Coordinates of C-alpha atoms in Angstrom, one line a residue:
Chain H
X2 CA 14.9 -5.7 9.4
X3 CA 13.7 -7.4 6.1
X4 CA 15.4 -5.1 3.5
X5 CA 18.7 -5.0 5.0
X6 CA 19.9 -8.7 5.0
X7 CA 19.2 -8.8 1.2
X8 CA 20.6 -4.9 1.1
X9 CA 24.0 -6.7 2.3
X10 CA 23.8 -9.2 -0.1
X11 CA 23.0 -7.1 -3.3
X12 CA 22.9 -3.8 -2.4
X13 CA 19.6 -1.8 -2.3
X14 CA 19.6 1.0 -4.9
X15 CA 16.7 2.7 -4.9
X16 CA 13.8 1.4 -2.5
X17 CA 9.6 2.1 -3.3
X18 CA 7.8 1.9 -0.2
X19 CA 3.4 2.0 0.7
X20 CA 2.7 1.5 3.8
X21 CA -0.4 -0.1 5.7
X22 CA -0.2 1.5 9.2
X23 CA -2.1 0.3 12.0
X24 CA -3.5 2.5 15.1
X25 CA -0.7 1.4 17.6
X26 CA 1.0 2.9 15.9
X27 CA -1.0 6.3 17.0
X28 CA -0.7 5.1 20.5
X29 CA -3.2 3.9 23.0
X30 CA -6.4 6.4 22.2
X31 CA -5.9 6.2 18.8
X32 CA -6.3 2.4 19.0
X33 CA -9.4 3.3 21.5
X34 CA -10.2 6.0 19.4
X35 CA -11.0 2.7 16.1
X36 CA -12.6 1.0 18.7
X37 CA -15.2 3.4 19.8
X38 CA -15.9 5.2 16.6
X39 CA -16.7 1.1 14.5
X40 CA -19.1 0.5 17.4
X41 CA -20.6 3.8 16.3
X42 CA -20.5 3.5 12.6
X43 CA -22.0 -0.5 13.1
X44 CA -24.8 1.9 15.7
X45 CA -25.3 4.2 12.7
X46 CA -23.9 7.0 14.6
X47 CA -21.2 9.6 13.5
X48 CA -18.3 8.7 14.4
X49 CA -16.5 10.3 17.2
X50 CA -13.7 12.0 15.9
X51 CA -10.6 12.9 18.5
X52 CA -7.3 11.9 17.4
X53 CA -7.6 11.5 13.2
X54 CA -9.9 14.5 11.9
X55 CA -11.6 12.0 9.6
X56 CA -13.0 9.0 10.4
X57 CA -11.2 5.6 10.7
X58 CA -13.0 2.6 10.8
X59 CA -13.7 0.9 7.6
X60 CA -12.0 3.7 6.2
X61 CA -8.1 4.0 5.6
X62 CA -6.1 7.9 4.9
X63 CA -3.1 9.5 4.2
X64 CA -0.6 9.5 7.2
X65 CA -1.7 11.8 10.0
X66 CA 1.8 13.5 10.1
X67 CA 2.5 16.9 8.7
X68 CA 3.5 17.4 4.9
X69 CA 6.4 19.0 4.2
X70 CA 6.5 21.4 1.6
X71 CA 8.0 18.2 -1.2
X72 CA 4.9 16.5 -1.1
X73 CA 6.1 13.8 1.7
X74 CA 4.8 13.3 5.0
X75 CA 7.3 13.3 7.9
X76 CA 6.6 10.0 8.5
X77 CA 7.6 9.3 4.9
X78 CA 10.8 11.3 5.2
X79 CA 11.8 9.7 8.0
X80 CA 12.0 6.2 6.2
X81 CA 13.5 8.0 3.4
X82 CA 16.5 9.4 6.4
X83 CA 16.4 6.3 8.8
X84 CA 17.3 4.2 5.8
X85 CA 20.1 6.0 4.6
X86 CA 21.2 6.2 8.4
X87 CA 20.6 2.6 9.2
X88 CA 22.8 1.6 6.4
X89 CA 24.9 4.2 6.2
X90 CA 24.1 5.2 2.5
X91 CA 23.5 8.7 1.9
X92 CA 23.1 7.2 -1.8
X93 CA 20.5 4.6 -1.6
X94 CA 17.1 6.4 -3.3
X95 CA 14.1 6.1 -1.0
X96 CA 10.5 7.3 -1.9
X97 CA 7.0 6.3 0.3
X98 CA 3.4 6.7 0.5
X99 CA 2.6 6.4 4.6
X100 CA -1.3 5.0 5.1
X101 CA -3.7 4.8 8.1
X102 CA -5.4 1.4 8.0
X103 CA -8.2 0.2 10.5
X104 CA -5.8 -2.3 12.0
X105 CA -5.4 -2.4 15.4
X106 CA -1.8 -3.4 16.0
X107 CA 1.1 -4.3 14.0
X108 CA 1.9 -2.3 10.6
X109 CA 2.5 -3.9 6.9
X110 CA 4.5 -2.4 4.4
X111 CA 4.7 -3.4 0.8
X112 CA 8.3 -3.3 -0.9
X113 CA 9.6 -2.8 -3.7
X114 CA 13.5 -3.6 -4.5
X115 CA 16.2 -2.7 -7.0
X116 CA 19.4 -4.0 -6.2
X117 CA 22.8 -3.1 -7.6
X118 CA 23.9 -7.2 -7.8
X119 CA 21.3 -9.6 -9.0
X120 CA 19.6 -11.6 -6.6
X121 CA 16.9 -13.9 -7.3
X122 CA 14.0 -14.6 -5.3
X123 CA 15.5 -18.3 -4.3
X124 CA 18.6 -16.4 -2.9
X125 CA 16.6 -13.9 -1.4
X126 CA 14.0 -16.5 0.2
X127 CA 17.2 -18.1 1.8
X128 CA 18.8 -15.1 3.3
X129 CA 15.3 -13.9 5.0
X130 CA 15.0 -17.7 5.9
X131 CA 18.4 -17.1 7.7
X132 CA 18.2 -13.3 9.4
X133 CA 17.6 -13.0 13.1
X134 CA 14.6 -11.4 13.4
X135 CA 12.8 -12.2 10.7
X136 CA 9.9 -15.0 9.6
X137 CA 9.9 -16.1 6.4
X138 CA 6.1 -17.0 5.8
X139 CA 5.4 -17.5 2.0
X140 CA 3.1 -20.1 1.3
X141 CA 1.8 -19.2 -2.5
X142 CA -0.3 -22.6 -2.3
X143 CA -2.1 -21.9 0.1
X144 CA -1.8 -18.3 0.0
X145 CA -0.6 -17.5 3.3
X146 CA 1.3 -14.4 3.5
X147 CA 2.2 -12.3 6.4
X148 CA -1.0 -10.5 8.3
X149 CA -0.6 -7.5 10.8
X150 CA -2.7 -10.0 12.7
X151 CA -0.2 -13.1 12.6
X152 CA 2.6 -10.7 13.8
X153 CA 0.8 -8.9 16.7
X154 CA 2.4 -9.5 20.4
X155 CA 5.4 -11.0 18.5
X156 CA 9.2 -10.3 18.1
X157 CA 9.8 -11.2 14.5
X158 CA 9.2 -9.0 11.9
X159 CA 7.1 -11.6 8.9
X160 CA 8.3 -11.2 4.9
X161 CA 6.4 -12.7 2.7
X162 CA 4.9 -12.3 -1.4
X163 CA 8.8 -12.8 -2.2
X164 CA 9.0 -12.8 -5.9
X165 CA 10.8 -11.5 -8.8
X166 CA 9.7 -7.8 -9.9
X167 CA 8.5 -8.2 -13.5
X168 CA 8.7 -4.4 -14.3
X169 CA 12.9 -4.8 -13.6
X170 CA 15.6 -6.9 -15.6
X171 CA 18.4 -8.5 -15.2
X172 CA 17.4 -10.3 -11.7
X173 CA 17.8 -7.1 -10.1
X174 CA 14.4 -6.2 -8.7
X175 CA 12.4 -7.8 -5.9
X176 CA 8.5 -7.0 -4.2
X177 CA 8.5 -8.3 -1.0
X178 CA 5.6 -7.9 1.7
X179 CA 7.3 -7.0 5.1
X180 CA 4.7 -7.1 8.8
X181 CA 5.4 -5.8 12.3
X182 CA 4.5 -5.4 15.3
X183 CA 5.7 -1.8 15.8
X184 CA 5.1 -1.6 19.5
X185 CA 7.1 -4.9 19.9
X186 CA 9.8 -4.1 17.0
X187 CA 9.7 -0.7 16.7
X188 CA 9.7 0.1 20.2
X189 CA 9.7 -1.2 23.6
X190 CA 10.9 -5.2 22.7
X191 CA 14.1 -3.1 20.4
X192 CA 14.7 -0.8 23.1
X193 CA 15.8 -4.3 25.0
X194 CA 17.7 -5.7 22.3
X195 CA 19.4 -2.3 22.4
X196 CA 20.5 -2.0 25.4
X197 CA 21.5 -5.9 25.9
X198 CA 24.2 -5.6 23.4
X199 CA 25.5 -2.7 24.8
X200 CA 25.8 -4.8 28.1
Chain O
X29 CA -8.4 6.9 -14.5
X30 CA -5.4 8.7 -13.0
X31 CA -2.3 7.5 -15.1
X32 CA -4.3 7.9 -17.9
X33 CA -3.6 11.8 -18.6
X34 CA -0.2 11.8 -16.8
X35 CA 0.7 8.8 -19.7
X36 CA -0.9 11.1 -23.0
X37 CA 1.8 13.6 -21.4
X38 CA 5.1 12.2 -21.0
X39 CA 4.4 8.6 -21.3
X40 CA 4.5 6.3 -18.4
X41 CA 7.7 3.4 -18.9
X42 CA 6.8 2.4 -15.2
X43 CA 4.1 1.5 -12.9
X44 CA 5.0 0.0 -9.2
X45 CA 1.4 -0.6 -7.5
X46 CA 1.3 -1.3 -4.2
X47 CA -3.4 -2.0 -3.6
X48 CA -5.6 -1.5 -0.7
X49 CA -8.7 -3.0 -2.1
X50 CA -12.2 -2.5 0.0
X51 CA -14.5 -5.7 0.8
X52 CA -17.1 -4.8 -2.1
X53 CA -14.7 -6.0 -4.8
X54 CA -15.6 -9.5 -3.9
X55 CA -19.3 -8.6 -3.6
X56 CA -22.0 -7.8 -1.4
X57 CA -21.5 -11.2 0.6
X58 CA -17.9 -10.0 1.6
X59 CA -19.2 -6.9 2.9
X60 CA -21.3 -8.6 5.3
X61 CA -19.1 -11.3 6.6
X62 CA -16.8 -7.7 7.2
X63 CA -19.1 -6.9 8.6
X64 CA -19.6 -10.0 10.8
X65 CA -16.7 -10.2 11.7
X66 CA -16.2 -7.5 13.4
X67 CA -19.9 -7.2 15.5
X68 CA -17.6 -10.6 16.5
X69 CA -14.1 -9.1 17.1
X70 CA -16.0 -6.7 19.5
X71 CA -17.8 -9.0 21.5
X72 CA -14.8 -11.2 21.9
X73 CA -16.0 -13.8 19.7
X74 CA -14.2 -16.0 17.3
X75 CA -14.3 -14.2 14.1
X76 CA -16.5 -16.6 10.9
X77 CA -14.1 -17.0 7.7
X78 CA -16.4 -18.1 5.0
X79 CA -15.6 -15.7 1.7
X80 CA -11.7 -15.1 2.9
X81 CA -10.3 -18.3 5.1
X82 CA -9.1 -15.5 7.6
X83 CA -9.6 -12.4 9.6
X84 CA -10.7 -10.0 7.4
X85 CA -12.1 -7.1 10.7
X86 CA -8.7 -5.0 12.3
X87 CA -6.3 -6.7 10.0
X88 CA -5.4 -7.1 6.3
X89 CA -4.2 -10.0 3.9
X90 CA -2.2 -10.1 0.5
X91 CA -5.6 -10.8 -2.3
X92 CA -7.3 -13.6 -2.1
X93 CA -6.9 -14.3 -5.9
X94 CA -4.9 -16.9 -6.9
X95 CA -0.8 -16.9 -7.0
X96 CA 0.7 -18.1 -10.1
X97 CA 4.0 -19.5 -10.3
X98 CA 5.7 -16.5 -10.9
X99 CA 4.8 -15.2 -7.5
X100 CA 2.1 -12.6 -8.6
X101 CA -1.3 -13.2 -7.9
X102 CA -4.3 -12.4 -10.6
X103 CA -5.1 -9.6 -9.3
X104 CA -2.0 -8.3 -9.5
X105 CA -1.4 -10.2 -13.4
X106 CA -4.7 -8.2 -14.3
X107 CA -3.3 -4.7 -13.4
X108 CA -0.1 -5.4 -15.8
X109 CA -1.9 -6.8 -18.2
X110 CA -5.3 -4.6 -18.0
X111 CA -2.8 -1.3 -18.6
X112 CA -0.4 -2.6 -21.7
X113 CA -3.8 -3.6 -22.8
X114 CA -5.5 -0.2 -22.1
X115 CA -2.5 2.0 -23.3
X116 CA -2.5 -0.1 -26.2
X117 CA 1.5 -0.5 -24.7
X118 CA 3.3 -4.1 -24.4
X119 CA 6.2 -2.5 -23.6
X120 CA 5.3 -0.2 -20.4
X121 CA 6.4 -2.0 -17.3
X122 CA 4.2 -3.0 -14.6
X123 CA 4.1 -4.2 -10.6
X124 CA 1.6 -4.9 -8.4
X125 CA 0.6 -5.9 -5.0
X126 CA -2.7 -6.7 -4.2
X127 CA -3.9 -5.7 0.1
X128 CA -7.0 -6.5 1.4
X129 CA -8.1 -3.8 4.1
X130 CA -11.0 -3.4 6.1
X131 CA -12.6 -1.1 4.3
X132 CA -15.9 -1.8 3.4
X133 CA -16.1 0.0 -0.2
X134 CA -13.9 1.5 -3.1
X135 CA -10.3 0.9 -3.6
X136 CA -7.2 2.5 -3.3
X137 CA -3.8 2.9 -4.9
X138 CA -0.5 4.2 -3.9
X139 CA 0.8 4.3 -7.5
X140 CA 4.9 5.6 -7.9
X141 CA 5.3 6.7 -11.5
X142 CA 8.0 6.6 -13.5
X143 CA 8.1 8.5 -17.2
X144 CA 10.2 9.1 -20.5
X145 CA 9.4 12.6 -20.8
X146 CA 10.1 15.2 -17.9
X147 CA 6.9 15.8 -15.8
X148 CA 6.7 18.1 -12.7
X149 CA 4.6 17.5 -10.1
X150 CA 2.4 21.2 -11.0
X151 CA 2.3 20.6 -14.8
X152 CA 0.3 16.6 -13.8
X153 CA -1.6 18.8 -10.8
X154 CA -2.9 20.8 -13.8
X155 CA -3.7 18.1 -16.3
X156 CA -5.3 15.4 -13.6
X157 CA -7.4 18.9 -12.5
X158 CA -8.8 19.0 -16.7
X159 CA -9.0 15.5 -16.8
X160 CA -12.6 14.0 -17.3
X161 CA -13.8 11.4 -14.2
X162 CA -11.3 12.8 -12.3
X163 CA -10.9 15.1 -9.1
X164 CA -7.9 16.6 -7.4
X165 CA -8.2 16.4 -3.5
X166 CA -4.7 17.8 -2.4
X167 CA -4.5 19.9 0.2
X168 CA -1.7 19.7 1.8
X169 CA -1.6 22.7 4.8
X170 CA -5.0 20.4 5.9
X171 CA -3.9 16.8 5.4
X172 CA -6.7 16.3 2.9
X173 CA -6.2 13.8 0.6
X174 CA -8.4 10.9 -1.0
X175 CA -10.1 8.5 0.9
X176 CA -12.4 5.7 0.1
X177 CA -15.1 7.0 2.1
X178 CA -14.9 10.4 0.0
X179 CA -15.4 8.5 -2.7
X180 CA -17.8 6.5 -1.7
X181 CA -21.4 6.2 -3.7
X182 CA -19.0 8.1 -6.5
X183 CA -18.1 8.7 -10.5
X184 CA -15.5 10.4 -10.5
X185 CA -12.1 8.9 -9.0
X186 CA -9.7 10.8 -7.1
X187 CA -6.6 11.7 -7.2
X188 CA -4.3 13.6 -4.3
X189 CA -0.7 13.2 -2.9
X190 CA 0.8 14.6 -5.7
X191 CA 4.5 15.0 -5.9
X192 CA 7.5 14.8 -7.2
X193 CA 9.2 11.5 -7.0
X194 CA 12.6 12.2 -4.6
X195 CA 14.2 8.6 -6.0
X196 CA 14.0 9.5 -9.7
X197 CA 16.2 12.3 -11.2
X198 CA 15.4 14.0 -13.6
X199 CA 11.4 15.3 -12.7
X200 CA 10.5 11.7 -14.7
X201 CA 8.7 10.2 -11.5
X202 CA 6.0 11.4 -9.7
X203 CA 4.0 9.0 -6.6
X204 CA 0.2 9.8 -6.8
X205 CA -2.7 8.3 -4.4
X206 CA -5.8 7.3 -5.6
X207 CA -9.4 5.7 -4.8
X208 CA -12.2 4.7 -6.6
X209 CA -15.2 3.3 -6.0
X210 CA -15.0 0.1 -8.2
X211 CA -18.3 -0.2 -7.7
X212 CA -18.8 2.3 -10.0
X213 CA -16.3 3.3 -12.2
X214 CA -14.8 0.1 -11.6
X215 CA -18.2 -1.9 -12.9
X216 CA -21.7 -0.3 -13.4
X217 CA -21.2 3.1 -14.1
X218 CA -18.7 2.1 -16.3
X219 CA -20.7 -0.6 -18.7
X220 CA -23.3 2.9 -18.8
X221 CA -20.9 4.9 -19.8
X222 CA -19.3 2.6 -23.0
X223 CA -22.9 1.9 -23.5
X224 CA -23.2 5.4 -24.1
X225 CA -20.6 6.2 -26.3
X226 CA -21.3 3.2 -28.0
X227 CA -24.7 4.9 -28.6

């Protein structure tokens, strides 16, 4: 949602993604397990691990999807393959590290982008402000940027921390931070929006 | 701790870092605030925000350090500058996105590395297994990788998810995931170890 408008403008050639994924991505029972474990830890008890095989409360861990022979887990490879499919671009280079964090709902992503054409951060911000389904939250002054809570139960994907990547030359790199409610935009709402388009 | 042995072997030319930083990095009062907020949220109350100006419990947010005119916050620029200082290499390219996650203690980092010389993942794993102060936790079979809890109150930095970066050609890229107790290795223990060296 956030990278595509930028891709259309300057063509993404490489993307490095690190995720901060909520319990909700693993379903209602996983959200329940995080709640129960948090109660147990606060009460000084051993946390009950059913869905996840390690403590989730006040902890984080590499995504629970199966790890493949190349060292990537299935969630990470999905991110690589779906980006290529959605952009219809088999050449775009993507690497991802998917991590579960003890957040109840809505995923976050730290995304480093490398473009074919130059793209300065002000142009990128204008493009994102004009993009359907995207809300820009990028207030450096008051240190207000997207959080999972900001987007929980919201339809839009929130993007902020939009800045020129210091580690890339020639205005061809950007860093952004994105949050989205994957129950809505990732699943239910998306299905409705696709159905509406079809109708 | 984890990147330096690899840098010595194959020279890091660029590093993209996303952090998962614990409450402990902001001190004991911040850990107390996360605890109190978690109790309050579980009790259906409004969380008390003193040290952080937004909800921390079951949420995450861009690091609370001041944001500079280039869009990076001071924590991120510290990561850029200290890497150059420690490696005595003013040319190494680093970008970082620093995020606070609701973890009590020990920071985590997702690190994407680009090398000058080829470095395959098996060689990298051997180098890290032989590195002082580093513990490799990298069991793909059982999906066991470093977590903040694994390293809390430990001296070593734990590294895992060691894999060839699919998005870089010619064996010159690696992704790794690192956890370390920044109270010990980041501060107190480090001071002692430096003092011991001096003595």
